[in-house]
Amino acid sequence: MLAAGAFALRAPIAQVISAIQGPADFTEQEAATGTDTTVMIHSGDSGSDIAQTLVAEGVVKGYQAFYELLLAERPEPVFQPGAYELKTKMTAASALENLLDPASKLDRTVVVPEGTAAGVVLESIAEGTEIPLADLQAAAANVASFGLPAEATTLEGFLFPATYTFSPKASAQDAIKTLVDRQFAALDGAGVAPEKRWSTIVLASLIQREAGLRDDYYKVSRVFLNRLNPERWESGLLQSDATVAYGTGNTHLVTTTDAERNDAGNLFNTYVHPGLPVGPISNPGDLAIDAALHPADGPWLFFVTWNLDTGETTFSSTVQEHDAAVVKWQDWMRENR
């Protein structure tokens, strides 16, 4: 009875403690151990978007501490799009103060996270520099001028994710070429021959969008390669929601609807069209490229991320194992609505 009572009181007790202690925030002592980082704020980002970005980049400890502070600010803060020099493990108050300090904004600097779609990359370059977006889009349309593989019809997959600082005289062509050349350097450094660049980038872009934790990149790579093996997976269908979402234009999602998964008109729909997608679905970084080249050894044919907070993922080799993992994910979703 005592054990049952303690279990039942866990949530109310946690709520009381949270109310007393306030939202999660780094302490001054923790802040002293922070390291330099660069964060990108995009045009149209809301306060909620900015709070989520800061949490994702490890700048602040929790969403609520920063967002509540932001809501209480008068007059309402106005953030300029661009790159900001911050630190990890900042208190919410210090993070907000630095974002509002013009000195924190970096001139002509752009942050491109792994997995960003090409259209968003161009928007980021425009926001971080004085290069008009229209100029960047016009330059990007001339795919042949960047020396991409013959299969490429867009720049997708060949804009390496990193932090860049451009010269004041950089043109749209110069800026894009900087990212493309950096991706070529990454492929060369990984030992990818020019004739293998396309297939490597296509697979790496898929791994980049589907994998979460570092070690899982190599397992996700193996799952897709096992599904490309007719002896292991007769249909050859990769069944990746990320590819379907990309084909619908939802490049920021990895979830889809039944109707979207049944749409044969979507050439990126790997629930309908066998084999790798017709092109890259994101711009992958070094880790995804390495995983594409060096997949883990294993019999897995399925994977499901069952804990969306930690990114913990279950890899399975049978339908029965996968179904059990899906139930585990569904239970987690019910408990964390």
C-alpha atoms as one frame of an Amber mdcrd trajectory, in Angstrom:
protein
   0.000   0.000   0.000   2.828   2.370   0.851   4.526   1.625  -2.480   1.280
   2.143  -4.394   0.638   5.396  -2.558   4.134   6.697  -3.300   3.718   5.801
  -6.983   0.368   7.597  -7.198   1.806  10.720  -5.599   4.805  11.005  -7.921
   3.186  13.423 -10.368   1.601  15.744  -7.754   4.847  15.871  -5.785   6.825
  16.635  -8.942   4.410  19.468  -9.754   4.844  20.980  -6.291   8.640  20.763
  -6.534   8.550  22.313 -10.011   6.356  25.158  -8.774   8.755  25.885  -5.909
  11.961  25.565  -7.896  10.687  27.197 -11.102  11.445  26.123 -14.672  14.688
  24.287 -15.395  17.585  26.697 -15.856  21.364  26.423 -15.791  23.044  27.735
 -12.657  25.777  30.361 -12.689  28.265  27.606 -11.828  27.145  25.512 -14.813
  27.204  28.575 -17.050  30.873  29.076 -16.215  31.652  25.793 -18.013  29.854
  26.737 -21.236  31.618  26.815 -24.580  31.276  29.115 -27.590  28.498  28.340
 -30.044  26.733  30.097 -32.899  22.952  30.100 -33.180  20.870  31.130 -36.184
  17.610  33.064 -35.861  15.458  33.011 -38.974  13.043  35.560 -40.355   9.585
  34.878 -38.942  10.814  32.914 -35.920   8.454  33.326 -32.976   9.558  33.471
 -29.356   8.587  29.824 -29.072  10.747  28.945 -32.103  13.721  30.759 -30.612
  13.270  29.034 -27.250  13.207  25.639 -28.964  16.340  26.484 -30.947  18.216
  27.523 -27.813  17.290  24.295 -26.050  18.252  22.179 -29.066  21.657  23.884
 -29.276  22.314  23.467 -25.527  22.311  27.219 -24.907  19.541  27.090 -22.278
  18.506  24.155 -20.126  14.759  24.288 -20.609  12.184  25.825 -22.904   9.942
  27.237 -20.179  12.550  29.300 -18.318  13.517  31.255 -21.439  10.019  31.537
 -22.879   8.448  32.835 -19.650  11.211  35.407 -19.361  10.603  36.442 -22.959
   6.865  36.867 -22.391   7.500  39.094 -19.396   9.850  41.397 -21.329   8.495
  44.914 -22.014   8.554  46.248 -24.602   8.223  43.029 -26.559  11.678  42.093
 -27.927  12.323  42.224 -31.659  15.012  39.823 -32.877  16.916  40.423 -36.088
  17.478  37.388 -38.336  21.049  36.214 -38.498  23.772  34.414 -36.567  24.480
  35.153 -32.920  27.564  34.342 -30.894  26.451  32.736 -27.633  27.653  30.052
 -25.227  26.273  26.725 -24.167  24.843  26.354 -20.634  23.709  29.971 -20.326
  21.073  31.069 -17.849  17.832  32.069 -19.552  18.335  35.694 -18.493  21.870
  35.805 -19.875  20.799  34.200 -23.161  18.041  36.754 -23.643  20.357  39.642
 -22.762  22.920  38.483 -25.303  20.349  37.996 -28.069  19.198  41.575 -27.565
  22.774  42.903 -27.587  23.721  44.061 -31.135  27.322  43.136 -30.381  26.338
  39.446 -30.251  25.124  39.452 -33.843  27.770  38.231 -36.260  28.166  39.997
 -39.591  27.874  37.904 -42.763  27.822  34.672 -40.757  25.516  31.747 -41.535
  24.815  28.561 -39.588  23.642  25.546 -41.595  22.602  22.612 -39.351  22.892
  19.020 -40.547  19.801  17.853 -42.385  18.688  21.312 -43.533  16.952  21.362
 -46.919  18.488  23.412 -49.735  15.686  25.990 -49.830  16.162  26.765 -46.141
  19.939  26.966 -46.624  19.500  29.690 -49.231  17.164  31.591 -46.896  19.766
  31.356 -44.132  22.492  32.738 -46.390  20.247  35.673 -47.301  19.456  36.318
 -43.614  23.085  36.182 -42.528  24.481  38.285 -45.373  23.378  41.138 -47.583
  22.924  38.850 -50.581  19.304  39.003 -51.819  17.425  35.703 -51.689  16.332
  36.157 -55.304  19.993  36.288 -56.381  20.768  33.115 -54.451  17.799  31.286
 -55.950  18.780  32.388 -59.464  22.367  31.197 -58.943  21.189  27.902 -57.446
  19.012  27.236 -60.487  22.167  26.979 -62.629  23.076  23.578 -61.153  25.602
  22.733 -63.878  27.820  25.677 -62.890  28.772  24.016 -59.585  30.210  20.781
 -60.953  27.631  18.494 -59.348  27.109  14.893 -60.526  25.160  14.554 -63.771
  22.146  13.128 -61.896  21.681  16.306 -59.851  18.803  18.581 -60.850  19.074
  20.773 -57.718  21.751  21.595 -55.165  20.090  19.370 -52.551  22.608  17.250
 -50.690  25.671  19.226 -51.801  25.479  22.228 -49.441  27.680  21.149 -46.552
  26.256  21.953 -43.091  28.634  24.167 -41.100  29.138  27.738 -39.899  30.343
  30.136 -42.590  31.527  33.752 -42.584  31.490  35.392 -46.002  33.450  38.258
 -47.471  31.517  41.530 -47.927  32.168  41.190 -51.662  30.866  37.605 -51.925
  28.287  37.127 -54.668  25.433  34.626 -54.612  27.487  32.312 -56.824  30.514
  32.667 -54.516  28.510  31.880 -51.389  26.874  28.782 -52.811  30.123  27.537
 -54.318  31.731  27.797 -50.861  29.194  25.300 -49.475  29.403  22.997 -52.491
  33.202  22.940 -52.439  33.087  22.151 -48.715  30.813  19.177 -49.409  33.165
  17.953 -52.119  36.040  18.259 -49.633  34.065  16.217 -47.090  33.411  13.482
 -49.662  37.034  13.475 -50.803  38.188  13.307 -47.176  35.922  10.302 -46.600
  37.468   8.529 -49.579  34.461   8.831 -51.895  35.390   8.654 -55.563  33.758
  11.305 -57.796  31.636   8.664 -59.550  30.270   7.548 -56.137  29.363  11.030
 -54.891  25.721  10.835 -55.981  24.785   7.471 -54.448  26.700   8.296 -51.260
  24.978  11.644 -50.804  21.514  10.214 -51.520  21.916   7.538 -48.837  23.649
   9.908 -46.396  20.857  12.471 -46.775  18.317   9.803 -45.842  20.342   8.660
 -42.830  20.725  12.282 -41.737  16.947  12.789 -41.600  16.067   9.438 -40.031
  18.791   8.876 -37.413  18.971  10.495 -33.997  21.728   9.372 -31.633  25.267
   9.190 -32.977  25.671   5.402 -32.863  22.248   4.933 -34.462  23.428   6.528
 -37.717  25.383   3.380 -38.548  22.467   1.090 -37.645  19.999   3.141 -39.696
  22.411   2.866 -42.613  22.402  -0.912 -42.243  18.591  -1.074 -42.123  18.288
   0.732 -45.446  21.035  -1.334 -47.048  19.356  -4.541 -45.821  16.110  -3.348
 -47.403  17.936  -2.767 -50.674  19.066  -6.406 -50.580  16.405  -8.526 -52.406
  17.468 -11.575 -50.405  16.572  -9.796 -47.178  13.682  -7.558 -48.314  11.896
  -8.693 -51.453   9.902  -5.514 -52.165  12.927  -3.210 -52.131  10.751  -0.522
 -50.546  12.654   1.578 -48.011   9.372   2.916 -46.540  10.927   6.103 -45.167
   8.485   8.758 -44.004  11.222  11.382 -44.351  11.404  10.805 -48.112   7.629
  11.045 -48.460   7.533  14.260 -46.423  10.305  15.748 -48.564   8.331  15.013
 -51.713   5.315  16.851 -50.301   7.437  19.931 -49.556   7.416  19.356 -45.783
  11.188  19.251 -45.537  11.100  19.833 -41.768   8.962  16.751 -41.004   9.545
  12.999 -40.795   5.858  12.136 -40.308   3.250  11.498 -43.003  -0.405  10.595
 -43.500  -1.879   7.441 -45.022  -2.857   9.399 -48.135   0.671  10.764 -48.561
   2.197   7.291 -48.205  -0.145   5.977 -50.909   0.578   8.775 -53.388   2.456
   7.251 -56.326   2.717  10.690 -57.915   5.294  11.619 -55.269   8.548  10.430
 -56.844  10.232  10.539 -53.424   7.633   8.149 -51.970   9.662   5.103 -50.927
   6.468   3.346 -49.792   5.534   3.055 -53.471   8.779   3.371 -55.450  11.501
   0.792 -54.636  15.160   1.583 -54.130  16.812   4.773 -52.967  14.863   8.006
 -53.453  15.296   9.788 -56.776  17.575  12.352 -55.118  18.910  13.632 -51.793
  16.339  14.780 -49.221  18.648  16.935 -47.080  22.201  18.184 -46.770  24.167
  15.615 -44.752  27.240  16.174 -42.616  30.361  14.129 -41.912  28.672  11.643
 -39.557  25.916  10.699 -42.011  28.438  10.367 -44.843  30.616   8.099 -42.709
  27.581   6.002 -41.763  26.639   5.594 -45.424  30.138   4.295 -46.129  30.582
   2.193 -42.978  27.229   0.749 -41.888  27.046  -1.324 -38.731  26.855  -5.106
 -39.058  23.414  -6.423 -38.183  20.253  -8.158 -39.398  17.901  -5.228 -38.704
  15.057  -4.413 -41.078  13.065  -2.041 -38.866  13.635   0.769 -36.408  11.406
   3.011 -34.331  12.362   5.872 -32.032  10.255   5.065 -28.986  11.405   7.930
 -26.703  11.206  11.296 -28.444  12.927  13.077 -25.548  16.088  10.978 -25.469
  16.067   9.716 -29.052  16.310   6.092 -27.896  15.578   3.816 -30.849  14.768
   0.111 -31.080  16.156  -1.844 -34.037  14.419  -5.094 -34.994  14.898  -7.900
 -37.490  11.365  -9.380 -37.380   7.873  -7.947 -37.724   6.967  -9.264 -34.273
   9.894  -7.448 -32.640   9.039  -4.273 -34.511   5.363  -4.439 -33.536   6.386
  -4.701 -29.887   8.645  -1.662 -30.300   5.780   0.294 -31.877   3.571  -0.524
 -28.874   6.364   0.758 -26.614   6.453   4.009 -28.618   2.661   4.340 -28.454
   2.762   3.843 -24.670   5.398   6.565 -24.388   3.260   8.902 -26.492   0.242
   8.345 -24.232   2.325   9.065 -21.145   3.854  12.201 -22.690   0.940  13.837
 -24.463
